[in-house]
Amino acid sequence: MPVCPCGRTTAKGQALNMDACCGPYHAGQAAPDPESLMRSRYSAFVLGDVLYLLATWHTSQRPAELMLEAGAKWLGLQIKQHHLRDEDSAEVEFVARFRLGGKATRLHERSRFVREQGCWFYVDGDML
Ligand SMILES: [Zn+2]
């Protein structure tokens, strides 16, 4: 099993494998919290899993289709902070880095998440 691209580690700092991290969410299990959903969406970007990205996008903001940058090489995810606004809504601030056409880019976003019928969804985000 490959190491999960989201970079989550155990308390001891060991990298988690896909099957112990984002893999089950990609396979249909509901992510238990907004940070896990955020991480699994990052992993889906790395793996090119467009269907997962759309499925975890709240219907109010979900694009009709999604084209991923074919040449993007994802370099890592850093969760800066996450907090619940109330029981069913949350914000996660993250930095994702990728290289495209030889140029390193840093995506810094504060994302909004909501929970409906037990499932967390990405809504939208503000670039920081
Ligand atoms: Zn992961």
CSV table of C-alpha atoms and ligand atoms in Angstrom, one decimal:
chain,number,residue,atom,x,y,z
A,1,MET,CA,0.0,0.0,0.0
A,2,PRO,CA,1.4,3.4,-0.9
A,3,VAL,CA,1.7,6.2,1.6
A,4,CYS,CA,-1.2,8.5,1.6
A,5,PRO,CA,-0.5,11.7,-0.4
A,6,CYS,CA,-2.3,13.9,2.2
A,7,GLY,CA,0.7,13.4,4.5
A,8,ARG,CA,-1.2,12.5,7.6
A,9,THR,CA,1.0,10.9,10.3
A,10,THR,CA,0.5,8.9,13.4
A,11,ALA,CA,1.1,10.5,16.8
A,12,LYS,CA,4.6,9.1,16.5
A,13,GLY,CA,5.1,10.9,13.2
A,14,GLN,CA,4.9,7.8,11.0
A,15,ALA,CA,3.3,8.3,7.6
A,16,LEU,CA,-0.1,6.6,7.1
A,17,ASN,CA,-0.8,4.3,4.2
A,18,MET,CA,-3.7,5.0,1.9
A,19,ASP,CA,-5.8,2.2,3.4
A,20,ALA,CA,-5.4,3.6,6.9
A,21,CYS,CA,-6.1,7.2,5.8
A,22,CYS,CA,-8.0,8.6,2.8
A,23,GLY,CA,-8.5,5.3,1.0
A,24,PRO,CA,-11.7,4.3,2.8
A,25,TYR,CA,-13.3,7.7,2.1
A,26,HIS,CA,-12.5,7.5,-1.6
A,27,ALA,CA,-14.2,4.0,-1.5
A,28,GLY,CA,-17.4,5.5,-0.1
A,29,GLN,CA,-17.1,5.7,3.7
A,30,ALA,CA,-18.1,9.0,5.1
A,31,ALA,CA,-15.2,11.2,6.4
A,32,PRO,CA,-15.8,11.6,10.1
A,33,ASP,CA,-14.7,15.3,10.4
A,34,PRO,CA,-14.0,18.3,8.1
A,35,GLU,CA,-10.2,17.8,8.4
A,36,SER,CA,-10.4,14.2,7.1
A,37,LEU,CA,-12.6,15.3,4.3
A,38,MET,CA,-10.2,18.1,3.4
A,39,ARG,CA,-7.3,15.7,3.4
A,40,SER,CA,-9.2,13.1,1.3
A,41,ARG,CA,-10.1,15.8,-1.2
A,42,TYR,CA,-6.4,16.8,-1.5
A,43,SER,CA,-5.5,13.1,-2.0
A,44,ALA,CA,-8.2,12.9,-4.7
A,45,PHE,CA,-6.6,15.9,-6.5
A,46,VAL,CA,-3.3,14.1,-6.4
A,47,LEU,CA,-4.8,10.8,-7.7
A,48,GLY,CA,-7.0,12.6,-10.2
A,49,ASP,CA,-10.2,11.2,-8.6
A,50,VAL,CA,-12.7,13.8,-10.1
A,51,LEU,CA,-15.8,11.8,-9.2
A,52,TYR,CA,-14.8,11.9,-5.5
A,53,LEU,CA,-14.2,15.7,-5.7
A,54,LEU,CA,-17.6,16.2,-7.2
A,55,ALA,CA,-19.3,13.9,-4.8
A,56,THR,CA,-17.9,15.7,-1.7
A,57,TRP,CA,-18.8,19.1,-3.1
A,58,HIS,CA,-21.9,20.6,-1.6
A,59,THR,CA,-24.7,20.7,-4.3
A,60,SER,CA,-25.1,24.5,-3.8
A,61,GLN,CA,-21.6,25.2,-5.1
A,62,ARG,CA,-20.7,22.0,-7.0
A,63,PRO,CA,-19.5,22.7,-10.6
A,64,ALA,CA,-21.2,20.8,-13.4
A,65,GLU,CA,-17.8,19.3,-14.3
A,66,LEU,CA,-14.3,19.6,-13.1
A,67,MET,CA,-11.1,19.5,-15.2
A,68,LEU,CA,-7.9,18.9,-13.3
A,69,GLU,CA,-4.6,20.5,-14.5
A,70,ALA,CA,-3.0,17.5,-16.2
A,71,GLY,CA,0.6,18.6,-15.6
A,72,ALA,CA,0.2,19.6,-12.0
A,73,LYS,CA,2.6,17.8,-9.6
A,74,TRP,CA,1.2,18.0,-6.0
A,75,LEU,CA,4.0,18.6,-3.5
A,76,GLY,CA,2.1,18.5,-0.1
A,77,LEU,CA,-0.7,19.6,2.1
A,78,GLN,CA,-0.4,21.5,5.3
A,79,ILE,CA,-3.5,22.0,7.5
A,80,LYS,CA,-3.0,25.3,9.3
A,81,GLN,CA,-6.1,25.2,11.4
A,82,HIS,CA,-9.6,23.8,11.6
A,83,HIS,CA,-12.5,24.6,13.8
A,84,LEU,CA,-16.2,23.9,14.1
A,85,ARG,CA,-18.4,26.9,13.7
A,86,ASP,CA,-21.3,24.9,15.1
A,87,GLU,CA,-22.2,21.2,15.1
A,88,ASP,CA,-22.7,21.1,11.3
A,89,SER,CA,-20.4,23.7,9.8
A,90,ALA,CA,-16.7,24.2,10.0
A,91,GLU,CA,-13.7,26.0,8.5
A,92,VAL,CA,-10.4,24.5,7.5
A,93,GLU,CA,-7.4,26.6,6.6
A,94,PHE,CA,-4.8,24.9,4.5
A,95,VAL,CA,-1.8,25.4,2.2
A,96,ALA,CA,-1.4,23.0,-0.7
A,97,ARG,CA,1.7,23.3,-2.9
A,98,PHE,CA,2.1,22.1,-6.4
A,99,ARG,CA,4.3,22.6,-9.4
A,100,LEU,CA,2.9,23.4,-12.8
A,101,GLY,CA,5.0,24.0,-15.9
A,102,GLY,CA,8.1,24.2,-13.8
A,103,LYS,CA,6.6,26.9,-11.5
A,104,ALA,CA,5.9,26.2,-7.8
A,105,THR,CA,2.6,27.5,-6.6
A,106,ARG,CA,1.2,27.8,-3.2
A,107,LEU,CA,-2.6,27.6,-2.7
A,108,HIS,CA,-3.6,29.0,0.6
A,109,GLU,CA,-7.4,28.8,1.3
A,110,ARG,CA,-9.9,29.0,4.1
A,111,SER,CA,-12.6,26.5,3.1
A,112,ARG,CA,-16.1,26.1,4.4
A,113,PHE,CA,-17.6,22.7,5.1
A,114,VAL,CA,-21.1,21.7,6.1
A,115,ARG,CA,-22.6,18.4,7.4
A,116,GLU,CA,-25.8,17.0,6.0
A,117,GLN,CA,-27.3,13.7,7.0
A,118,GLY,CA,-24.1,12.7,8.7
A,119,CYS,CA,-21.8,13.5,5.7
A,120,TRP,CA,-19.4,16.4,5.5
A,121,PHE,CA,-19.3,18.4,2.2
A,122,TYR,CA,-16.9,21.0,0.9
A,123,VAL,CA,-18.8,24.2,0.2
A,124,ASP,CA,-16.4,26.9,-1.0
A,125,GLY,CA,-13.4,28.8,0.1
A,126,ASP,CA,-11.5,32.1,0.3
A,127,MET,CA,-8.0,32.5,-1.1
A,128,LEU,CA,-5.7,33.9,1.6
B,1,ZN,ZN,-4.8,10.8,3.7
